């Protein structure tokens, strides 16, 4: 039997649009949205390079950090991925910061490849050329979702409204809750609210919003509610939606090693605090994780941490020129130890309430 569904859809669309270009066939002059800047319209008009989701829906892999770094460094820019928050919805703030840095990772690889090709008098590799074209003609769209159906949200029975943050690199980040964007304040150029009620792409009461709302800026941009723009508003006005992070906190913990990445609103200041409180005899510093103090060696990398001890250091791969950033706080396995033994993992040194994401991290004075 001949499939007539697609031809019927094409005929319906063709009555108003050119199906090859999407151009409106009406004689009316196309009106650009007065609510969007030229930059916003340019980004929203681009095709999706890849859709990257970190969500509380499903049971996908959780350790996106290393996986996505590998893809970005190998210029695999069009591979859609869905990761799970598992039982750590607080990971979304780190996910926002990490995933919006992926493009810079790829750009750095492209620059280094170009310098190497020029130095040796040869053409750019084909995958580098393709990556350049991909970055120029498309955008990364990220969707971060933690929307428990607890029926208590003030914005309706099916949860809080989504928000859309647009970065200066032209990356779209759709997020619920909006606090998921707090680590990328300095990257944002625009912030929008996406009301659930009345969304033109679905019916009111939609529960599976994370499957759809990432299309809002393209298919329903008239439904976006502008909240803040860097070119028009000041940082204090952004505080209304995204309060500034003022203290260091655990942003990410990998599995199964439980190595921690500590977010700092001012990495240089934090490293100075560490240096100022080092015990000279053994180069250790006291670090309080939540309410639990541990003693950590001030080292340059994981390999320098003595077996069975904690260490703290800045990762050379994190150099991005921003004031905010990350410091590694890890415990190395005992010499001859095994990760299969839970008693040897760093979490066992901490009180149960201090093992979670979001707990504060403080440098204690020298004894």
Short mmCIF file of C-alpha atoms in Angstrom, two decimals:
data_model
loop_
_atom_site.label_atom_id
_atom_site.label_comp_id
_atom_site.label_asym_id
_atom_site.label_seq_id
_atom_site.Cartn_x
_atom_site.Cartn_y
_atom_site.Cartn_z
CA UNK A 1 0.00 0.00 0.00
CA UNK A 2 1.37 3.39 -0.99
CA UNK A 3 2.36 5.63 1.90
CA UNK A 4 0.32 8.81 1.51
CA UNK A 5 1.06 10.38 4.89
CA UNK A 6 4.23 12.25 3.92
CA UNK A 7 2.86 13.52 0.56
CA UNK A 8 -0.24 14.83 2.36
CA UNK A 9 1.94 16.62 4.92
CA UNK A 10 4.08 18.04 2.11
CA UNK A 11 1.00 19.25 0.25
CA UNK A 12 -0.31 20.93 3.40
CA UNK A 13 2.97 22.71 4.05
CA UNK A 14 3.42 23.63 0.37
CA UNK A 15 0.23 25.64 0.42
CA UNK A 16 1.99 28.27 2.54
CA UNK A 17 5.73 27.54 2.37
CA UNK A 18 8.41 26.48 -0.06
CA UNK A 19 9.22 22.99 1.31
CA UNK A 20 12.81 23.23 0.06
CA UNK A 21 13.70 26.52 1.74
CA UNK A 22 10.96 27.01 4.34
CA UNK A 23 10.29 30.47 2.90
CA UNK A 24 6.80 31.89 3.48
CA UNK A 25 4.95 32.23 0.17
CA UNK A 26 2.61 34.98 1.33
CA UNK A 27 2.83 38.35 -0.36
CA UNK A 28 3.06 39.92 3.09
CA UNK A 29 6.45 41.31 4.04
CA UNK A 30 8.12 39.09 6.60
CA UNK A 31 8.36 40.86 9.92
CA UNK A 32 11.33 40.14 12.14
CA UNK A 33 10.45 39.73 15.79
CA UNK A 34 10.90 43.03 17.60
CA UNK A 35 11.48 41.10 20.84
CA UNK A 36 14.69 39.47 19.60
CA UNK A 37 18.11 40.98 18.95
CA UNK A 38 19.91 40.39 15.66
CA UNK A 39 22.28 37.96 17.41
CA UNK A 40 19.41 35.99 18.94
CA UNK A 41 17.64 35.72 15.59
CA UNK A 42 20.86 34.58 13.91
CA UNK A 43 21.44 31.80 16.45
CA UNK A 44 17.81 30.68 16.59
CA UNK A 45 17.73 30.34 12.79
CA UNK A 46 20.62 27.86 12.69
CA UNK A 47 20.16 24.13 12.44
CA UNK A 48 20.84 21.95 15.46
CA UNK A 49 24.37 20.62 15.43
CA UNK A 50 23.54 18.21 18.22
CA UNK A 51 21.07 17.90 21.06
CA UNK A 52 22.72 17.18 24.39
CA UNK A 53 20.46 16.36 27.35
CA UNK A 54 21.16 15.81 31.04
CA UNK A 55 17.84 14.84 32.54
CA UNK A 56 15.99 13.04 35.31
CA UNK A 57 14.08 11.05 32.68
CA UNK A 58 15.35 7.54 32.06
CA UNK A 59 18.43 5.67 33.24
CA UNK A 60 21.11 6.73 30.77
CA UNK A 61 24.83 6.93 31.63
CA UNK A 62 25.77 9.47 34.31
CA UNK A 63 29.47 10.12 33.82
CA UNK A 64 29.21 12.61 30.95
CA UNK A 65 32.39 14.48 31.89
CA UNK A 66 35.08 12.21 30.42
CA UNK A 67 32.86 10.92 27.60
CA UNK A 68 32.04 14.37 26.24
CA UNK A 69 35.65 15.52 26.51
CA UNK A 70 36.70 12.62 24.28
CA UNK A 71 34.05 13.47 21.67
CA UNK A 72 34.91 17.19 21.68
CA UNK A 73 38.65 16.57 21.32
CA UNK A 74 38.02 14.20 18.42
CA UNK A 75 35.76 16.77 16.73
CA UNK A 76 32.69 14.52 16.91
CA UNK A 77 30.31 17.46 16.85
CA UNK A 78 27.05 15.93 15.63
CA UNK A 79 26.45 13.01 17.97
CA UNK A 80 23.23 13.48 20.00
CA UNK A 81 23.44 12.26 23.61
CA UNK A 82 21.14 11.84 26.60
CA UNK A 83 22.62 11.49 30.09
CA UNK A 84 20.93 10.86 33.41
CA UNK A 85 21.19 12.91 36.59
CA UNK A 86 20.54 9.74 38.56
CA UNK A 87 20.01 10.69 42.19
CA UNK A 88 22.07 13.88 41.83
CA UNK A 89 19.89 16.60 40.26
CA UNK A 90 22.38 19.14 41.62
CA UNK A 91 24.78 18.06 38.87
CA UNK A 92 22.87 20.24 36.37
CA UNK A 93 24.77 23.42 37.31
CA UNK A 94 28.07 21.72 36.53
CA UNK A 95 26.55 20.16 33.40
CA UNK A 96 25.61 23.64 32.13
CA UNK A 97 29.14 24.96 32.64
CA UNK A 98 30.90 21.88 31.31
CA UNK A 99 28.79 21.39 28.18
CA UNK A 100 28.96 25.06 27.18
CA UNK A 101 32.77 24.74 27.26
CA UNK A 102 32.78 21.81 24.81
CA UNK A 103 32.81 24.12 21.80
CA UNK A 104 35.93 25.88 23.09
CA UNK A 105 37.61 22.50 23.54
CA UNK A 106 36.93 21.68 19.87
CA UNK A 107 38.01 25.15 18.75
CA UNK A 108 41.32 24.70 20.55
CA UNK A 109 41.87 21.36 18.79
CA UNK A 110 41.13 23.01 15.43
CA UNK A 111 43.59 25.86 16.12
CA UNK A 112 46.34 23.45 17.11
CA UNK A 113 45.71 21.27 14.04
CA UNK A 114 45.83 24.36 11.79
CA UNK A 115 49.15 25.48 13.28
CA UNK A 116 50.61 22.00 12.83
CA UNK A 117 49.43 21.79 9.21
CA UNK A 118 50.84 25.23 8.39
CA UNK A 119 54.13 24.44 10.09
CA UNK A 120 54.54 21.31 7.96
CA UNK A 121 53.24 22.79 4.70
CA UNK A 122 50.15 20.64 4.21
CA UNK A 123 46.41 21.11 3.89
CA UNK A 124 43.97 20.91 6.78
CA UNK A 125 42.70 17.38 7.49
CA UNK A 126 39.22 16.69 6.17
CA UNK A 127 37.68 16.28 9.62
CA UNK A 128 39.03 19.69 10.67
CA UNK A 129 37.53 21.32 7.57
CA UNK A 130 34.20 19.63 8.27
CA UNK A 131 34.32 20.72 11.92
CA UNK A 132 34.93 24.33 10.88
CA UNK A 133 31.92 24.27 8.56
CA UNK A 134 29.76 22.60 11.19
CA UNK A 135 30.61 25.16 13.87
CA UNK A 136 29.90 28.01 11.45
CA UNK A 137 26.48 26.84 10.24
CA UNK A 138 24.91 25.20 13.29
CA UNK A 139 24.59 25.46 17.04
CA UNK A 140 24.74 23.21 20.07
CA UNK A 141 21.46 22.90 21.94
CA UNK A 142 21.56 21.69 25.53
CA UNK A 143 18.58 20.68 27.64
CA UNK A 144 18.92 20.31 31.42
CA UNK A 145 15.93 18.87 33.18
CA UNK A 146 15.04 18.11 36.77
CA UNK A 147 11.31 18.53 37.20
CA UNK A 148 9.92 16.16 39.84
CA UNK A 149 6.17 15.78 39.58
CA UNK A 150 5.44 16.65 43.18
CA UNK A 151 2.32 18.71 42.37
CA UNK A 152 3.65 21.54 44.56
CA UNK A 153 5.14 23.89 41.98
CA UNK A 154 3.70 27.40 42.01
CA UNK A 155 3.77 27.69 38.23
CA UNK A 156 1.27 24.91 37.54
CA UNK A 157 0.56 21.29 38.24
CA UNK A 158 3.10 20.04 35.71
CA UNK A 159 6.10 21.88 37.10
CA UNK A 160 8.11 25.06 36.88
CA UNK A 161 8.55 26.94 33.61
CA UNK A 162 11.68 26.22 31.58
CA UNK A 163 14.24 28.97 31.01
CA UNK A 164 16.54 29.51 28.04
CA UNK A 165 20.03 30.92 28.45
CA UNK A 166 21.92 32.02 25.34
CA UNK A 167 25.71 32.23 25.59
CA UNK A 168 28.07 34.60 23.79
CA UNK A 169 29.27 31.58 21.77
CA UNK A 170 25.75 31.08 20.39
CA UNK A 171 24.89 28.02 22.47
CA UNK A 172 21.32 27.53 23.68
CA UNK A 173 20.78 26.07 27.16
CA UNK A 174 17.23 25.10 28.12
CA UNK A 175 16.91 24.49 31.84
CA UNK A 176 14.54 23.67 34.64
CA UNK A 177 15.08 24.76 37.35
CA UNK A 178 16.60 28.09 36.34
CA UNK A 179 19.20 27.69 39.12
CA UNK A 180 20.88 25.13 36.83
CA UNK A 181 22.33 28.13 34.98
CA UNK A 182 24.02 29.68 38.02
CA UNK A 183 27.58 28.61 37.09
CA UNK A 184 27.32 30.15 33.60
CA UNK A 185 26.17 33.65 34.56
CA UNK A 186 29.29 35.19 33.02
CA UNK A 187 28.73 33.32 29.72
CA UNK A 188 25.13 34.46 29.21
CA UNK A 189 24.10 37.26 26.89
CA UNK A 190 20.34 36.61 27.15
CA UNK A 191 17.91 34.91 29.49
CA UNK A 192 14.31 33.96 28.58
CA UNK A 193 11.42 32.29 30.37
CA UNK A 194 9.45 29.64 28.48
CA UNK A 195 5.94 29.49 29.97
CA UNK A 196 4.52 25.99 30.13
CA UNK A 197 0.94 27.20 29.94
CA UNK A 198 -0.09 28.19 26.45
CA UNK A 199 3.00 26.75 24.74
CA UNK A 200 2.03 26.65 21.03
CA UNK A 201 3.87 23.39 20.29
CA UNK A 202 1.74 21.30 22.63
CA UNK A 203 -1.41 21.19 24.71
CA UNK A 204 -1.66 22.65 28.21
CA UNK A 205 -0.82 20.09 30.84
CA UNK A 206 2.07 18.54 28.87
CA UNK A 207 4.12 16.38 31.27
CA UNK A 208 6.99 15.31 28.97
CA UNK A 209 8.22 18.85 28.38
CA UNK A 210 11.90 17.88 28.14
CA UNK A 211 11.10 16.04 24.89
CA UNK A 212 9.85 19.19 23.21
CA UNK A 213 10.76 22.51 24.79
CA UNK A 214 14.23 22.54 23.25
CA UNK A 215 12.48 23.55 20.01
CA UNK A 216 11.03 26.71 21.56
CA UNK A 217 13.53 29.18 20.12
CA UNK A 218 12.99 27.88 16.57
CA UNK A 219 9.40 26.83 16.22
CA UNK A 220 7.86 29.05 18.90
CA UNK A 221 10.19 31.99 19.47
CA UNK A 222 7.20 34.30 19.88
CA UNK A 223 6.45 32.41 23.11
CA UNK A 224 9.81 33.34 24.69
CA UNK A 225 9.60 35.94 27.46
CA UNK A 226 12.81 38.06 27.59
CA UNK A 227 14.00 38.48 31.19
CA UNK A 228 17.52 39.90 30.90
CA UNK A 229 20.07 40.94 28.28
CA UNK A 230 23.67 41.80 28.95
CA UNK A 231 23.62 44.68 26.48
CA UNK A 232 20.59 46.29 28.14
CA UNK A 233 20.60 45.26 31.80
CA UNK A 234 23.11 45.09 34.65
CA UNK A 235 24.38 42.16 36.71
CA UNK A 236 22.25 43.14 39.71
CA UNK A 237 19.10 42.62 37.67
CA UNK A 238 20.27 39.12 36.79
CA UNK A 239 20.44 38.36 40.53
CA UNK A 240 16.64 38.28 40.51
CA UNK A 241 16.75 35.06 38.51
CA UNK A 242 20.26 33.71 39.12
CA UNK A 243 21.74 34.67 42.49
CA UNK A 244 25.54 34.96 42.39
CA UNK A 245 27.45 32.00 43.78
CA UNK A 246 29.67 33.50 46.50
CA UNK A 247 31.36 30.48 48.08
CA UNK A 248 33.12 27.34 46.93
CA UNK A 249 30.99 24.19 46.65
CA UNK A 250 31.24 20.61 45.39
CA UNK A 251 29.96 20.76 41.82
CA UNK A 252 30.71 17.28 40.50
CA UNK A 253 31.72 13.86 41.77
CA UNK A 254 32.73 11.13 39.37
CA UNK A 255 31.99 7.43 39.67
CA UNK A 256 33.25 5.18 41.03
CA UNK A 257 36.28 7.08 42.37
CA UNK A 258 34.28 9.90 44.02
CA UNK A 259 36.83 12.48 42.85
CA UNK A 260 35.41 15.97 43.36
CA UNK A 261 35.43 19.11 41.28
CA UNK A 262 34.96 22.18 43.43
CA UNK A 263 33.37 25.22 41.81
CA UNK A 264 34.90 28.54 42.86
CA UNK A 265 33.48 31.95 41.95
CA UNK A 266 37.08 33.22 42.06
CA UNK A 267 39.68 30.52 41.45
CA UNK A 268 42.69 32.82 41.90
CA UNK A 269 41.45 33.93 45.31
CA UNK A 270 40.72 30.34 46.33
CA UNK A 271 44.19 29.16 45.32
CA UNK A 272 45.70 32.06 47.31
CA UNK A 273 43.73 30.90 50.36
CA UNK A 274 45.17 27.43 49.92
CA UNK A 275 48.74 28.70 49.61
CA UNK A 276 48.36 30.99 52.64
CA UNK A 277 47.31 28.14 54.91
CA UNK A 278 49.71 25.38 53.90
CA UNK A 279 51.60 23.61 56.66
CA UNK A 280 55.18 24.07 55.53
CA UNK A 281 56.52 20.80 56.94
CA UNK A 282 54.43 18.51 54.74
CA UNK A 283 52.71 20.84 52.23
CA UNK A 284 49.21 19.98 53.45
CA UNK A 285 46.19 22.17 54.04
CA UNK A 286 43.05 21.61 56.08
CA UNK A 287 39.89 21.54 53.95
CA UNK A 288 36.39 21.44 55.37
CA UNK A 289 33.88 19.65 53.16
CA UNK A 290 30.48 20.50 54.56
CA UNK A 291 31.08 19.89 58.26
CA UNK A 292 33.90 17.35 57.81
CA UNK A 293 37.54 18.50 57.94
CA UNK A 294 40.15 16.57 55.94
CA UNK A 295 43.85 17.16 55.43
CA UNK A 296 44.87 17.45 51.77
CA UNK A 297 48.28 17.63 50.13
CA UNK A 298 48.84 20.67 47.92
CA UNK A 299 49.95 19.03 44.66
CA UNK A 300 50.12 19.68 40.92
CA UNK A 301 48.17 16.62 39.80
CA UNK A 302 46.63 13.35 40.92
CA UNK A 303 49.87 11.42 40.53
CA UNK A 304 51.58 13.51 43.24
CA UNK A 305 49.05 12.59 45.94
CA UNK A 306 50.50 9.99 48.34
CA UNK A 307 48.62 6.69 48.44
CA UNK A 308 45.57 6.75 50.69
CA UNK A 309 45.68 10.55 51.10
CA UNK A 310 43.66 13.56 49.92
CA UNK A 311 45.07 16.10 47.51
CA UNK A 312 43.99 19.47 46.13
CA UNK A 313 45.15 21.05 42.88
CA UNK A 314 44.18 23.11 39.83
CA UNK A 315 43.77 21.02 36.69
CA UNK A 316 45.86 22.38 33.81
CA UNK A 317 43.03 21.48 31.40
CA UNK A 318 40.73 23.98 33.13
CA UNK A 319 42.58 27.11 32.02
CA UNK A 320 39.84 29.16 30.34
CA UNK A 321 40.56 32.76 31.33
CA UNK A 322 37.44 33.14 33.48
CA UNK A 323 37.43 34.31 37.07
CA UNK A 324 35.23 31.39 38.10
CA UNK A 325 36.31 27.81 37.63
CA UNK A 326 37.26 24.56 39.32
CA UNK A 327 39.75 23.00 41.71
CA UNK A 328 40.21 19.24 42.03
CA UNK A 329 39.78 17.70 45.48
CA UNK A 330 40.56 13.99 45.34
CA UNK A 331 41.62 11.08 47.52
CA UNK A 332 44.01 8.61 45.97
CA UNK A 333 43.55 4.92 46.62
CA UNK A 334 45.99 3.34 49.08
CA UNK A 335 49.01 1.75 47.43
CA UNK A 336 47.83 -1.67 46.30
CA UNK A 337 44.22 -0.70 47.04
CA UNK A 338 41.17 -1.50 44.93
CA UNK A 339 38.28 0.70 43.87
CA UNK A 340 36.08 -2.34 44.34
CA UNK A 341 36.52 -1.87 48.10
CA UNK A 342 34.00 0.81 49.18
CA UNK A 343 35.88 1.40 52.43
CA UNK A 344 38.80 2.86 50.47
CA UNK A 345 36.77 5.48 48.63
CA UNK A 346 36.89 9.12 49.70
CA UNK A 347 33.22 9.22 50.72
CA UNK A 348 34.03 7.01 53.71
CA UNK A 349 36.07 9.86 55.24
CA UNK A 350 33.04 12.16 55.24
CA UNK A 351 29.86 12.33 57.25
CA UNK A 352 26.90 11.05 55.17
CA UNK A 353 25.37 14.53 54.81
CA UNK A 354 28.69 15.86 53.43
CA UNK A 355 28.96 13.36 50.57
CA UNK A 356 26.52 15.16 48.28
CA UNK A 357 26.84 17.78 45.57
CA UNK A 358 26.38 21.38 46.61
CA UNK A 359 28.06 21.11 50.01
CA UNK A 360 30.37 24.00 50.88
CA UNK A 361 34.15 23.75 50.74
CA UNK A 362 36.31 25.94 53.00
CA UNK A 363 40.02 26.30 53.61
CA UNK A 364 40.72 26.24 57.34
CA UNK A 365 43.46 28.29 59.01
CA UNK A 366 46.79 26.66 59.76
CA UNK A 367 46.94 25.05 63.14
#
